[in-house]
Amino acid sequence: MYNSEQELAKACARGDGEARRQLYVIYSPKMYSLCSRYAEEKDLARDLMHDAFIKAYDKIGRFSFRGEGSLGAWMSSLTIRLCIDNLRKRKKMKFIDMDDGVEPVGELESEEVTGIAPEKVRELLMQLPPSQRTVFNLYFIDKLPHKEIARLLGIKEKTSTSILSKARLRMEVIVKQYLSNNE
């Protein structure tokens, strides 16, 4: 019905029910996928996604159109913050500021992982502690720099790099165990 993100956002801000339905239809798969990376259970991921839409409907009047794709980016950012807030409220994330000499890691390189189904990779990621999983997701999947991760989580940039290094090492062990058990 609405031909551009800008028109859709403006109609949602006016409270247009059809626009809100269209926003949900367009963005709910991506938002659910995003929430499922941060939530331990499917029901919690679904609840977080619905909470994100309620928040989006409430705040969409503040959305500033910056070109095609900006509405999706805004929705993703809002959803990530909501998921992180949920983890904090549930006291699932604990960060210890430290400078343990661990340097940032590069891109995760594992040809073996490419042969694993995406649903299984998600399941393996859920084995990481919430703080490691969160930093891992923010860095590798959401492509945020450590400076932004640190700001979002209220930690030092060096702490983000340290947590990511530990998450990456732990994830490599988890993947190797999975592969050795499924040869």
PDB file of C-alpha atoms in Angstrom:
ATOM      1  CA  MET A   1       0.000   0.000   0.000  1.00  0.00           C
ATOM      2  CA  TYR A   2       2.759   2.468   0.929  1.00  0.00           C
ATOM      3  CA  ASN A   3       5.410   2.842  -1.738  1.00  0.00           C
ATOM      4  CA  SER A   4       8.320   4.043   0.364  1.00  0.00           C
ATOM      5  CA  GLU A   5       9.728   3.666   3.850  1.00  0.00           C
ATOM      6  CA  GLN A   6       9.199   7.373   4.391  1.00  0.00           C
ATOM      7  CA  GLU A   7       5.473   7.191   3.542  1.00  0.00           C
ATOM      8  CA  LEU A   8       5.084   4.093   5.691  1.00  0.00           C
ATOM      9  CA  ALA A   9       6.785   5.693   8.694  1.00  0.00           C
ATOM     10  CA  LYS A  10       4.697   8.862   8.409  1.00  0.00           C
ATOM     11  CA  ALA A  11       1.458   6.856   8.191  1.00  0.00           C
ATOM     12  CA  CYS A  12       2.483   4.783  11.235  1.00  0.00           C
ATOM     13  CA  ALA A  13       3.237   7.985  13.148  1.00  0.00           C
ATOM     14  CA  ARG A  14      -0.325   9.166  12.370  1.00  0.00           C
ATOM     15  CA  GLY A  15      -1.629   5.915  13.893  1.00  0.00           C
ATOM     16  CA  ASP A  16      -2.763   4.379  10.598  1.00  0.00           C
ATOM     17  CA  GLY A  17      -3.618   0.759  11.407  1.00  0.00           C
ATOM     18  CA  GLU A  18      -2.977  -0.521   7.888  1.00  0.00           C
ATOM     19  CA  ALA A  19       0.476   1.113   7.892  1.00  0.00           C
ATOM     20  CA  ARG A  20       1.295  -0.491  11.227  1.00  0.00           C
ATOM     21  CA  ARG A  21       0.178  -3.871   9.915  1.00  0.00           C
ATOM     22  CA  GLN A  22       2.364  -3.403   6.835  1.00  0.00           C
ATOM     23  CA  LEU A  23       5.335  -2.392   9.011  1.00  0.00           C
ATOM     24  CA  TYR A  24       4.839  -5.577  11.036  1.00  0.00           C
ATOM     25  CA  VAL A  25       4.557  -7.790   7.950  1.00  0.00           C
ATOM     26  CA  ILE A  26       7.705  -6.314   6.406  1.00  0.00           C
ATOM     27  CA  TYR A  27       9.939  -6.244   9.472  1.00  0.00           C
ATOM     28  CA  SER A  28       8.708  -8.985  11.821  1.00  0.00           C
ATOM     29  CA  PRO A  29      10.828 -11.803  10.293  1.00  0.00           C
ATOM     30  CA  LYS A  30      14.032  -9.783  10.646  1.00  0.00           C
ATOM     31  CA  MET A  31      13.124  -8.524  14.120  1.00  0.00           C
ATOM     32  CA  TYR A  32      12.257 -12.030  15.322  1.00  0.00           C
ATOM     33  CA  SER A  33      15.547 -13.342  13.974  1.00  0.00           C
ATOM     34  CA  LEU A  34      17.375 -10.556  15.755  1.00  0.00           C
ATOM     35  CA  CYS A  35      15.535 -11.183  19.057  1.00  0.00           C
ATOM     36  CA  SER A  36      16.173 -14.913  18.846  1.00  0.00           C
ATOM     37  CA  ARG A  37      19.927 -14.263  18.875  1.00  0.00           C
ATOM     38  CA  TYR A  38      19.653 -12.586  22.270  1.00  0.00           C
ATOM     39  CA  ALA A  39      16.891 -14.629  23.937  1.00  0.00           C
ATOM     40  CA  GLU A  40      17.316 -18.143  25.261  1.00  0.00           C
ATOM     41  CA  GLU A  41      13.788 -19.276  24.360  1.00  0.00           C
ATOM     42  CA  LYS A  42      11.545 -18.852  21.323  1.00  0.00           C
ATOM     43  CA  ASP A  43       8.663 -17.516  23.430  1.00  0.00           C
ATOM     44  CA  LEU A  44      10.905 -14.836  24.927  1.00  0.00           C
ATOM     45  CA  ALA A  45      12.181 -13.906  21.443  1.00  0.00           C
ATOM     46  CA  ARG A  46       8.582 -13.543  20.235  1.00  0.00           C
ATOM     47  CA  ASP A  47       7.680 -11.411  23.284  1.00  0.00           C
ATOM     48  CA  LEU A  48      10.713  -9.187  22.725  1.00  0.00           C
ATOM     49  CA  MET A  49       9.813  -8.777  19.062  1.00  0.00           C
ATOM     50  CA  HIS A  50       6.271  -7.721  19.968  1.00  0.00           C
ATOM     51  CA  ASP A  51       7.644  -5.323  22.607  1.00  0.00           C
ATOM     52  CA  ALA A  52       9.960  -3.870  19.961  1.00  0.00           C
ATOM     53  CA  PHE A  53       7.003  -3.204  17.648  1.00  0.00           C
ATOM     54  CA  ILE A  54       5.016  -1.569  20.443  1.00  0.00           C
ATOM     55  CA  LYS A  55       8.009   0.648  21.179  1.00  0.00           C
ATOM     56  CA  ALA A  56       8.479   1.372  17.464  1.00  0.00           C
ATOM     57  CA  TYR A  57       4.815   2.363  17.043  1.00  0.00           C
ATOM     58  CA  ASP A  58       5.180   4.669  20.038  1.00  0.00           C
ATOM     59  CA  LYS A  59       8.447   6.285  18.893  1.00  0.00           C
ATOM     60  CA  ILE A  60       8.136   6.223  15.099  1.00  0.00           C
ATOM     61  CA  GLY A  61       7.286   9.923  15.095  1.00  0.00           C
ATOM     62  CA  ARG A  62      10.924  10.514  16.088  1.00  0.00           C
ATOM     63  CA  PHE A  63      12.236   8.443  13.169  1.00  0.00           C
ATOM     64  CA  SER A  64      14.284  10.510  10.729  1.00  0.00           C
ATOM     65  CA  PHE A  65      14.313   9.201   7.166  1.00  0.00           C
ATOM     66  CA  ARG A  66      17.865   9.072   5.747  1.00  0.00           C
ATOM     67  CA  GLY A  67      17.261   7.089   2.578  1.00  0.00           C
ATOM     68  CA  GLU A  68      16.070   3.605   1.699  1.00  0.00           C
ATOM     69  CA  GLY A  69      17.041   1.113   4.366  1.00  0.00           C
ATOM     70  CA  SER A  70      17.056   3.647   7.190  1.00  0.00           C
ATOM     71  CA  LEU A  71      13.709   2.454   8.584  1.00  0.00           C
ATOM     72  CA  GLY A  72      15.016  -1.118   8.815  1.00  0.00           C
ATOM     73  CA  ALA A  73      18.225   0.113  10.438  1.00  0.00           C
ATOM     74  CA  TRP A  74      16.207   2.168  12.931  1.00  0.00           C
ATOM     75  CA  MET A  75      13.985  -0.826  13.736  1.00  0.00           C
ATOM     76  CA  SER A  76      17.049  -3.054  14.203  1.00  0.00           C
ATOM     77  CA  SER A  77      18.764  -0.554  16.484  1.00  0.00           C
ATOM     78  CA  LEU A  78      15.639  -0.136  18.599  1.00  0.00           C
ATOM     79  CA  THR A  79      15.253  -3.926  18.846  1.00  0.00           C
ATOM     80  CA  ILE A  80      18.882  -4.546  19.808  1.00  0.00           C
ATOM     81  CA  ARG A  81      18.652  -1.957  22.600  1.00  0.00           C
ATOM     82  CA  LEU A  82      15.437  -3.558  23.836  1.00  0.00           C
ATOM     83  CA  CYS A  83      17.053  -7.025  23.872  1.00  0.00           C
ATOM     84  CA  ILE A  84      20.093  -5.724  25.754  1.00  0.00           C
ATOM     85  CA  ASP A  85      17.851  -3.962  28.275  1.00  0.00           C
ATOM     86  CA  ASN A  86      15.973  -7.232  28.758  1.00  0.00           C
ATOM     87  CA  LEU A  87      19.206  -9.110  29.465  1.00  0.00           C
ATOM     88  CA  ARG A  88      20.193  -6.454  31.994  1.00  0.00           C
ATOM     89  CA  LYS A  89      16.808  -6.572  33.739  1.00  0.00           C
ATOM     90  CA  ARG A  90      16.975 -10.330  33.966  1.00  0.00           C
ATOM     91  CA  LYS A  91      20.548  -9.979  35.268  1.00  0.00           C
ATOM     92  CA  LYS A  92      21.795 -12.291  32.546  1.00  0.00           C
ATOM     93  CA  MET A  93      24.815 -10.169  31.618  1.00  0.00           C
ATOM     94  CA  LYS A  94      27.736  -9.481  33.876  1.00  0.00           C
ATOM     95  CA  PHE A  95      30.718  -7.520  32.674  1.00  0.00           C
ATOM     96  CA  ILE A  96      34.010  -7.130  34.439  1.00  0.00           C
ATOM     97  CA  ASP A  97      36.136  -4.252  33.196  1.00  0.00           C
ATOM     98  CA  MET A  98      39.645  -5.474  32.651  1.00  0.00           C
ATOM     99  CA  ASP A  99      42.717  -5.018  30.603  1.00  0.00           C
ATOM    100  CA  ASP A 100      44.040  -8.545  30.359  1.00  0.00           C
ATOM    101  CA  GLY A 101      46.244  -7.918  27.333  1.00  0.00           C
ATOM    102  CA  VAL A 102      43.897  -9.695  24.930  1.00  0.00           C
ATOM    103  CA  GLU A 103      43.961  -7.987  21.581  1.00  0.00           C
ATOM    104  CA  PRO A 104      40.928  -7.743  19.293  1.00  0.00           C
ATOM    105  CA  VAL A 105      40.376 -10.724  17.021  1.00  0.00           C
ATOM    106  CA  GLY A 106      39.822 -10.546  13.294  1.00  0.00           C
ATOM    107  CA  GLU A 107      36.870 -11.954  11.422  1.00  0.00           C
ATOM    108  CA  LEU A 108      35.753 -15.392  12.498  1.00  0.00           C
ATOM    109  CA  GLU A 109      37.331 -17.756  10.003  1.00  0.00           C
ATOM    110  CA  SER A 110      36.134 -21.333   9.917  1.00  0.00           C
ATOM    111  CA  GLU A 111      35.323 -23.163   6.732  1.00  0.00           C
ATOM    112  CA  GLU A 112      33.822 -25.904   8.891  1.00  0.00           C
ATOM    113  CA  VAL A 113      31.090 -23.562  10.164  1.00  0.00           C
ATOM    114  CA  THR A 114      29.825 -22.903   6.650  1.00  0.00           C
ATOM    115  CA  GLY A 115      28.713 -26.538   6.440  1.00  0.00           C
ATOM    116  CA  ILE A 116      26.544 -26.255   9.555  1.00  0.00           C
ATOM    117  CA  ALA A 117      22.867 -25.346   9.148  1.00  0.00           C
ATOM    118  CA  PRO A 118      22.065 -21.781  10.328  1.00  0.00           C
ATOM    119  CA  GLU A 119      19.587 -23.095  12.931  1.00  0.00           C
ATOM    120  CA  LYS A 120      22.320 -25.303  14.397  1.00  0.00           C
ATOM    121  CA  VAL A 121      24.800 -22.414  14.458  1.00  0.00           C
ATOM    122  CA  ARG A 122      22.237 -20.397  16.430  1.00  0.00           C
ATOM    123  CA  GLU A 123      21.806 -23.316  18.825  1.00  0.00           C
ATOM    124  CA  LEU A 124      25.576 -23.554  19.284  1.00  0.00           C
ATOM    125  CA  LEU A 125      25.797 -19.789  19.896  1.00  0.00           C
ATOM    126  CA  MET A 126      23.215 -20.143  22.663  1.00  0.00           C
ATOM    127  CA  GLN A 127      25.793 -22.193  24.581  1.00  0.00           C
ATOM    128  CA  LEU A 128      27.857 -19.054  25.140  1.00  0.00           C
ATOM    129  CA  PRO A 129      27.217 -17.125  28.358  1.00  0.00           C
ATOM    130  CA  PRO A 130      24.854 -14.181  27.722  1.00  0.00           C
ATOM    131  CA  SER A 131      27.557 -11.502  27.933  1.00  0.00           C
ATOM    132  CA  GLN A 132      29.808 -13.341  25.456  1.00  0.00           C
ATOM    133  CA  ARG A 133      26.892 -14.165  23.145  1.00  0.00           C
ATOM    134  CA  THR A 134      25.778 -10.529  23.169  1.00  0.00           C
ATOM    135  CA  VAL A 135      29.200  -9.127  22.269  1.00  0.00           C
ATOM    136  CA  PHE A 136      29.710 -11.897  19.686  1.00  0.00           C
ATOM    137  CA  ASN A 137      26.359 -11.096  18.042  1.00  0.00           C
ATOM    138  CA  LEU A 138      26.911  -7.344  18.107  1.00  0.00           C
ATOM    139  CA  TYR A 139      30.361  -7.639  16.560  1.00  0.00           C
ATOM    140  CA  PHE A 140      30.105 -10.501  14.053  1.00  0.00           C
ATOM    141  CA  ILE A 141      26.434 -10.461  13.111  1.00  0.00           C
ATOM    142  CA  ASP A 142      25.307  -6.871  13.645  1.00  0.00           C
ATOM    143  CA  LYS A 143      28.730  -5.591  12.480  1.00  0.00           C
ATOM    144  CA  LEU A 144      29.085  -2.983  15.218  1.00  0.00           C
ATOM    145  CA  PRO A 145      32.561  -1.677  16.102  1.00  0.00           C
ATOM    146  CA  HIS A 146      33.863  -2.171  19.638  1.00  0.00           C
ATOM    147  CA  LYS A 147      33.408   1.512  20.389  1.00  0.00           C
ATOM    148  CA  GLU A 148      29.650   1.252  19.690  1.00  0.00           C
ATOM    149  CA  ILE A 149      29.352  -2.058  21.556  1.00  0.00           C
ATOM    150  CA  ALA A 150      31.028  -0.497  24.581  1.00  0.00           C
ATOM    151  CA  ARG A 151      28.637   2.458  24.455  1.00  0.00           C
ATOM    152  CA  LEU A 152      25.561   0.217  24.132  1.00  0.00           C
ATOM    153  CA  LEU A 153      26.604  -2.063  26.983  1.00  0.00           C
ATOM    154  CA  GLY A 154      28.106   0.577  29.269  1.00  0.00           C
ATOM    155  CA  ILE A 155      31.524  -1.051  29.310  1.00  0.00           C
ATOM    156  CA  LYS A 156      35.036  -0.096  28.237  1.00  0.00           C
ATOM    157  CA  GLU A 157      36.074  -0.724  24.652  1.00  0.00           C
ATOM    158  CA  LYS A 158      38.921  -2.947  25.861  1.00  0.00           C
ATOM    159  CA  THR A 159      36.400  -5.037  27.829  1.00  0.00           C
ATOM    160  CA  SER A 160      34.405  -5.559  24.635  1.00  0.00           C
ATOM    161  CA  THR A 161      37.502  -6.810  22.793  1.00  0.00           C
ATOM    162  CA  SER A 162      38.403  -9.101  25.686  1.00  0.00           C
ATOM    163  CA  ILE A 163      34.906 -10.588  25.890  1.00  0.00           C
ATOM    164  CA  LEU A 164      34.836 -11.104  22.114  1.00  0.00           C
ATOM    165  CA  SER A 165      38.192 -12.899  22.182  1.00  0.00           C
ATOM    166  CA  LYS A 166      36.964 -15.238  24.901  1.00  0.00           C
ATOM    167  CA  ALA A 167      33.661 -15.799  23.082  1.00  0.00           C
ATOM    168  CA  ARG A 168      35.461 -16.599  19.845  1.00  0.00           C
ATOM    169  CA  LEU A 169      37.771 -19.096  21.528  1.00  0.00           C
ATOM    170  CA  ARG A 170      34.867 -20.722  23.348  1.00  0.00           C
ATOM    171  CA  MET A 171      32.809 -20.840  20.146  1.00  0.00           C
ATOM    172  CA  GLU A 172      35.650 -22.585  18.322  1.00  0.00           C
ATOM    173  CA  VAL A 173      35.683 -25.283  21.036  1.00  0.00           C
ATOM    174  CA  ILE A 174      31.886 -25.645  20.844  1.00  0.00           C
ATOM    175  CA  VAL A 175      31.964 -25.987  17.034  1.00  0.00           C
ATOM    176  CA  LYS A 176      34.807 -28.514  17.135  1.00  0.00           C
ATOM    177  CA  GLN A 177      32.944 -30.595  19.724  1.00  0.00           C
ATOM    178  CA  TYR A 178      29.805 -30.489  17.613  1.00  0.00           C
ATOM    179  CA  LEU A 179      31.680 -31.507  14.462  1.00  0.00           C
ATOM    180  CA  SER A 180      33.532 -34.340  16.168  1.00  0.00           C
ATOM    181  CA  ASN A 181      30.252 -35.667  17.604  1.00  0.00           C
ATOM    182  CA  ASN A 182      28.529 -35.498  14.191  1.00  0.00           C
ATOM    183  CA  GLU A 183      31.109 -36.924  11.815  1.00  0.00           C
TER     184      GLU A 183
END
